[in-house]
CSV table of C-alpha atoms in Angstrom, one decimal:
chain,number,residue,atom,x,y,z
I,1,UNK,CA,-49.5,42.9,-67.0
I,2,UNK,CA,-46.4,45.0,-66.3
I,3,UNK,CA,-43.9,45.3,-69.2
I,4,UNK,CA,-40.3,45.3,-68.2
I,5,UNK,CA,-37.4,46.6,-70.3
I,6,UNK,CA,-33.7,47.2,-69.7
I,7,UNK,CA,-32.2,50.7,-70.2
I,8,UNK,CA,-28.4,50.3,-70.5
I,9,UNK,CA,-26.2,52.6,-68.5
I,10,UNK,CA,-22.5,53.0,-68.1
I,11,UNK,CA,-20.5,50.0,-69.4
I,12,UNK,CA,-22.6,47.1,-68.0
I,13,UNK,CA,-25.4,48.4,-65.8
I,14,UNK,CA,-29.1,47.9,-66.5
I,15,UNK,CA,-31.8,50.2,-65.2
I,16,UNK,CA,-35.0,48.2,-65.1
I,17,UNK,CA,-38.0,50.1,-66.5
I,18,UNK,CA,-41.4,48.9,-65.3
I,19,UNK,CA,-44.4,50.1,-67.5
I,20,UNK,CA,-48.1,50.0,-66.8
I,21,UNK,CA,-49.6,50.7,-70.3
I,22,UNK,CA,-53.2,51.5,-69.2
I,23,UNK,CA,-52.2,54.4,-67.0
I,24,UNK,CA,-49.0,55.3,-68.8
I,25,UNK,CA,-47.1,55.2,-65.5
I,26,UNK,CA,-43.7,53.7,-65.1
I,27,UNK,CA,-41.1,53.0,-62.5
I,28,UNK,CA,-37.3,52.4,-62.5
I,29,UNK,CA,-35.0,50.3,-60.4
I,30,UNK,CA,-31.5,51.5,-59.5
I,31,UNK,CA,-31.1,54.5,-61.9
I,32,UNK,CA,-27.4,55.1,-61.6
I,33,UNK,CA,-27.7,57.6,-64.5
I,34,UNK,CA,-30.7,59.8,-65.1
I,35,UNK,CA,-30.1,60.3,-68.8
I,36,UNK,CA,-31.3,56.9,-70.2
I,37,UNK,CA,-34.6,57.3,-68.2
I,38,UNK,CA,-35.1,60.9,-69.3
I,39,UNK,CA,-34.4,59.9,-72.9
I,40,UNK,CA,-37.0,57.2,-72.7
I,41,UNK,CA,-39.6,59.6,-71.2
I,42,UNK,CA,-38.9,62.1,-74.0
I,43,UNK,CA,-39.3,59.4,-76.6
I,44,UNK,CA,-42.6,58.3,-75.0
I,45,UNK,CA,-44.7,61.4,-74.5
I,46,UNK,CA,-47.6,61.1,-72.0
I,47,UNK,CA,-45.8,58.7,-69.7
I,48,UNK,CA,-45.2,59.6,-66.1
I,49,UNK,CA,-42.3,58.3,-63.9
I,50,UNK,CA,-44.1,57.6,-60.6
I,51,UNK,CA,-41.5,55.6,-58.6
I,52,UNK,CA,-37.8,55.1,-58.2
I,53,UNK,CA,-36.8,51.9,-56.4
I,54,UNK,CA,-33.3,51.5,-54.9
I,55,UNK,CA,-31.6,48.3,-53.8
I,56,UNK,CA,-28.4,49.8,-52.2
I,57,UNK,CA,-26.4,52.9,-52.0
I,58,UNK,CA,-23.6,52.4,-54.5
I,59,UNK,CA,-23.3,55.4,-56.9
I,60,UNK,CA,-23.9,53.3,-60.1
I,61,UNK,CA,-27.3,52.6,-58.6
I,62,UNK,CA,-28.3,55.9,-57.1
I,63,UNK,CA,-26.4,58.5,-59.2
I,64,UNK,CA,-29.4,59.6,-61.2
I,65,UNK,CA,-32.0,59.7,-58.4
I,66,UNK,CA,-32.0,63.3,-57.5
I,67,UNK,CA,-32.1,64.5,-61.1
I,68,UNK,CA,-35.0,62.2,-61.9
I,69,UNK,CA,-36.9,63.2,-58.8
I,70,UNK,CA,-36.4,66.9,-59.6
I,71,UNK,CA,-37.5,66.4,-63.2
I,72,UNK,CA,-40.6,64.1,-62.6
I,73,UNK,CA,-41.6,64.3,-58.9
I,74,UNK,CA,-41.3,60.5,-58.6
I,75,UNK,CA,-41.4,58.9,-55.2
I,76,UNK,CA,-38.1,57.4,-54.1
I,77,UNK,CA,-38.0,54.3,-52.0
I,78,UNK,CA,-34.9,52.5,-50.7
I,79,UNK,CA,-33.3,50.7,-47.8
I,80,UNK,CA,-33.7,52.5,-44.5
I,81,UNK,CA,-30.3,51.2,-43.3
I,82,UNK,CA,-28.4,53.1,-46.1
I,83,UNK,CA,-27.9,56.6,-47.2
I,84,UNK,CA,-30.1,57.0,-50.3
I,85,UNK,CA,-30.4,60.4,-51.9
I,86,UNK,CA,-33.9,62.1,-52.0
I,87,UNK,CA,-35.5,59.0,-50.4
I,88,UNK,CA,-39.2,59.4,-49.5
I,89,UNK,CA,-39.9,55.9,-48.2
I,90,UNK,CA,-37.6,54.0,-45.8
I,91,UNK,CA,-37.9,50.3,-46.4
I,92,UNK,CA,-37.1,47.5,-43.9
I,93,UNK,CA,-37.1,43.7,-44.1
I,94,UNK,CA,-40.6,42.2,-44.7
I,95,UNK,CA,-42.1,45.6,-45.6
I,96,UNK,CA,-44.2,45.9,-48.7
I,97,UNK,CA,-44.7,48.8,-51.2
I,98,UNK,CA,-47.2,49.2,-53.9
I,99,UNK,CA,-45.8,50.3,-57.3
I,100,UNK,CA,-47.9,50.5,-60.5
I,101,UNK,CA,-50.5,48.4,-58.8
I,102,UNK,CA,-48.1,45.7,-57.8
I,103,UNK,CA,-47.3,44.7,-54.2
I,104,UNK,CA,-43.6,44.4,-53.9
I,105,UNK,CA,-42.3,42.6,-50.8
I,106,UNK,CA,-39.0,43.8,-49.4
I,107,UNK,CA,-36.3,41.2,-48.6
I,108,UNK,CA,-33.2,42.2,-46.6
I,109,UNK,CA,-30.2,40.6,-48.4
I,110,UNK,CA,-27.0,41.9,-46.8
I,111,UNK,CA,-23.6,40.9,-48.1
I,112,UNK,CA,-22.7,43.2,-51.0
I,113,UNK,CA,-23.6,46.1,-48.7
I,114,UNK,CA,-25.0,45.8,-45.2
I,115,UNK,CA,-28.4,47.4,-46.0
I,116,UNK,CA,-29.0,45.8,-49.4
I,117,UNK,CA,-32.6,44.9,-50.2
I,118,UNK,CA,-34.4,43.1,-53.0
I,119,UNK,CA,-38.0,43.5,-54.3
I,120,UNK,CA,-40.2,40.5,-55.0
I,121,UNK,CA,-43.6,40.3,-56.6
I,122,UNK,CA,-45.2,37.0,-56.0
I,123,UNK,CA,-48.0,37.3,-58.4
I,124,UNK,CA,-45.9,37.7,-61.5
I,125,UNK,CA,-42.8,36.0,-60.0
I,126,UNK,CA,-40.5,39.0,-60.3
I,127,UNK,CA,-37.3,39.6,-58.4
I,128,UNK,CA,-35.2,42.8,-58.5
I,129,UNK,CA,-32.1,41.9,-56.6
I,130,UNK,CA,-29.5,44.6,-57.4
I,131,UNK,CA,-26.0,43.3,-56.9
I,132,UNK,CA,-26.8,40.3,-54.6
I,133,UNK,CA,-27.7,37.6,-57.0
I,134,UNK,CA,-26.3,37.8,-60.5
I,135,UNK,CA,-27.0,35.5,-63.5
I,136,UNK,CA,-24.4,32.8,-62.9
I,137,UNK,CA,-22.8,34.5,-59.9
I,138,UNK,CA,-23.2,36.9,-57.0
I,139,UNK,CA,-22.0,40.3,-55.9
I,140,UNK,CA,-18.7,41.0,-54.2
I,141,UNK,CA,-18.6,41.4,-50.4
I,142,UNK,CA,-17.8,45.0,-50.0
I,143,UNK,CA,-19.4,45.4,-46.5
I,144,UNK,CA,-20.9,42.1,-45.4
I,145,UNK,CA,-19.5,38.7,-44.4
I,146,UNK,CA,-19.6,35.4,-46.4
I,147,UNK,CA,-22.1,34.1,-43.9
I,148,UNK,CA,-24.4,37.0,-44.5
I,149,UNK,CA,-24.2,36.7,-48.2
I,150,UNK,CA,-24.7,33.0,-48.2
I,151,UNK,CA,-27.8,33.5,-46.0
I,152,UNK,CA,-29.1,36.2,-48.4
I,153,UNK,CA,-28.6,34.0,-51.5
I,154,UNK,CA,-30.3,31.1,-49.7
I,155,UNK,CA,-33.3,33.3,-49.1
I,156,UNK,CA,-33.5,34.2,-52.8
I,157,UNK,CA,-32.9,30.6,-53.8
I,158,UNK,CA,-36.0,29.5,-51.9
I,159,UNK,CA,-38.3,31.6,-54.1
I,160,UNK,CA,-40.3,29.7,-56.8
I,161,UNK,CA,-38.2,28.2,-59.6
I,162,UNK,CA,-39.9,30.3,-62.2
I,163,UNK,CA,-39.1,33.6,-60.5
I,164,UNK,CA,-37.5,35.9,-63.0
I,165,UNK,CA,-34.2,37.4,-61.8
I,166,UNK,CA,-33.6,41.0,-62.8
I,167,UNK,CA,-30.1,41.8,-61.5
I,168,UNK,CA,-28.4,45.0,-62.5
I,169,UNK,CA,-25.2,44.1,-64.4
I,170,UNK,CA,-24.3,42.3,-67.6
I,171,UNK,CA,-21.8,40.0,-65.9
I,172,UNK,CA,-23.4,36.7,-67.1
I,173,UNK,CA,-20.7,35.6,-69.5
I,174,UNK,CA,-17.8,36.1,-67.2
I,175,UNK,CA,-19.7,34.6,-64.3
I,176,UNK,CA,-20.5,31.5,-66.4
I,177,UNK,CA,-16.8,31.1,-67.4
I,178,UNK,CA,-15.9,30.9,-63.7
I,179,UNK,CA,-18.8,28.6,-63.0
I,180,UNK,CA,-17.6,26.3,-65.8
I,181,UNK,CA,-14.1,26.3,-64.3
I,182,UNK,CA,-15.7,25.1,-61.0
I,183,UNK,CA,-18.0,22.6,-62.5
I,184,UNK,CA,-16.7,21.6,-65.9
I,185,UNK,CA,-18.9,18.4,-66.1
I,186,UNK,CA,-22.2,20.3,-65.5
I,187,UNK,CA,-23.8,19.8,-68.9
I,188,UNK,CA,-26.6,22.3,-68.5
I,189,UNK,CA,-24.0,24.9,-67.4
I,190,UNK,CA,-21.9,24.2,-70.5
I,191,UNK,CA,-25.0,24.7,-72.7
I,192,UNK,CA,-25.8,27.9,-70.9
I,193,UNK,CA,-22.3,29.2,-71.4
I,194,UNK,CA,-22.4,28.5,-75.1
I,195,UNK,CA,-25.8,30.1,-75.5
I,196,UNK,CA,-24.9,33.3,-73.5
I,197,UNK,CA,-21.6,33.6,-75.5
I,198,UNK,CA,-23.6,33.5,-78.7
I,199,UNK,CA,-26.1,36.1,-77.4
I,200,UNK,CA,-23.4,38.5,-76.4
I,201,UNK,CA,-21.7,38.2,-79.7
I,202,UNK,CA,-25.0,39.3,-81.2
I,203,UNK,CA,-25.3,42.2,-78.8
I,204,UNK,CA,-28.2,40.6,-77.0
I,205,UNK,CA,-28.9,41.0,-73.3
I,206,UNK,CA,-28.6,37.9,-71.2
I,207,UNK,CA,-31.2,38.8,-68.6
I,208,UNK,CA,-33.5,38.1,-66.9
I,209,UNK,CA,-32.5,34.7,-65.6
I,210,UNK,CA,-34.7,32.6,-63.3
I,211,UNK,CA,-34.3,30.9,-60.0
I,212,UNK,CA,-34.5,27.4,-61.4
I,213,UNK,CA,-31.7,28.0,-63.9
I,214,UNK,CA,-29.6,29.6,-61.2
I,215,UNK,CA,-30.1,26.6,-58.9
I,216,UNK,CA,-28.8,24.3,-61.7
I,217,UNK,CA,-25.9,26.4,-63.0
I,218,UNK,CA,-24.8,29.1,-60.5
I,219,UNK,CA,-22.1,27.7,-58.2
I,220,UNK,CA,-22.9,30.2,-55.4
I,221,UNK,CA,-26.4,28.6,-55.1
I,222,UNK,CA,-24.9,25.1,-55.2
I,223,UNK,CA,-22.5,25.1,-52.2
I,224,UNK,CA,-24.0,21.9,-50.8
I,225,UNK,CA,-23.3,20.0,-54.0
I,226,UNK,CA,-20.5,17.4,-53.8
I,227,UNK,CA,-19.0,18.8,-57.1
I,228,UNK,CA,-18.7,22.3,-55.6
I,229,UNK,CA,-17.3,21.0,-52.3
I,230,UNK,CA,-14.7,18.9,-54.1
I,231,UNK,CA,-13.7,21.8,-56.4
I,232,UNK,CA,-13.1,24.2,-53.5
I,233,UNK,CA,-11.3,21.7,-51.3
I,234,UNK,CA,-8.0,23.1,-50.1
I,235,UNK,CA,-8.8,26.7,-51.2
I,236,UNK,CA,-8.4,29.4,-48.6
I,237,UNK,CA,-8.5,28.5,-44.9
I,238,UNK,CA,-11.8,26.6,-44.9
I,239,UNK,CA,-12.3,24.3,-41.9
I,240,UNK,CA,-15.5,22.6,-42.7
I,241,UNK,CA,-17.8,21.6,-45.6
I,242,UNK,CA,-20.6,23.7,-44.3
I,243,UNK,CA,-22.3,25.5,-47.2
I,244,UNK,CA,-21.4,29.0,-45.8
I,245,UNK,CA,-17.7,28.0,-45.6
I,246,UNK,CA,-17.8,26.5,-49.1
I,247,UNK,CA,-19.3,29.8,-50.2
I,248,UNK,CA,-16.5,31.8,-48.6
I,249,UNK,CA,-13.9,29.7,-50.5
I,250,UNK,CA,-15.8,30.0,-53.7
I,251,UNK,CA,-16.2,33.8,-53.4
I,252,UNK,CA,-12.4,34.2,-52.7
I,253,UNK,CA,-11.6,32.0,-55.7
I,254,UNK,CA,-13.9,34.2,-57.9
I,255,UNK,CA,-12.3,37.4,-56.6
I,256,UNK,CA,-9.0,36.2,-58.0
I,257,UNK,CA,-10.2,34.4,-61.1
């Protein structure tokens, strides 16, 4: 089994570290800063960084790539549609890449950026989704449209409920506060908000989440629910109650929350 740990970076980023103990090989997802990875490797002699996986081109996800590649010779894989430093493998929708003996399927999930991808391993139900799906929320639309992002989130929401969600920011508490403002009568959401608030007071990480929990508490995956439709009524210039239009209203509300 692969072990997965979070290496904190910057104020609220996580670099996901995948470890294969038998071979002492490891891989990282979205290393915006090389130093946390190099420090881990120094503290764990004999381990080799074999792969660097990138979800999108933003600096806080790629800033450490070149330094890590120069230091370790790791293979760099990332979205073909975006400019990724030192990339060795161009990845497209529905491609697959083997990392540490795992087959990772590539899912195009545009919205946050136009070329954003996610990595899914069906065997262990792992999802590395960058800044598309967050625990309790979703990424801002820097390049894509609400329709693109809604479609991308719907694609991720269709994965098995026990799929573990490894996103790359500790935004969960603020996301759940917004979600609770949208759905104050969602009891599971209220319980989750209380739990995450307690975790963060203790300095505990709130990730990974899972798809089932997101479907029950994340408003951006619940745009067809009557409670979400009612809460967003009259916000923005929405013309219909179609889920993609509800999503657009919800995202605009969150941007100004």
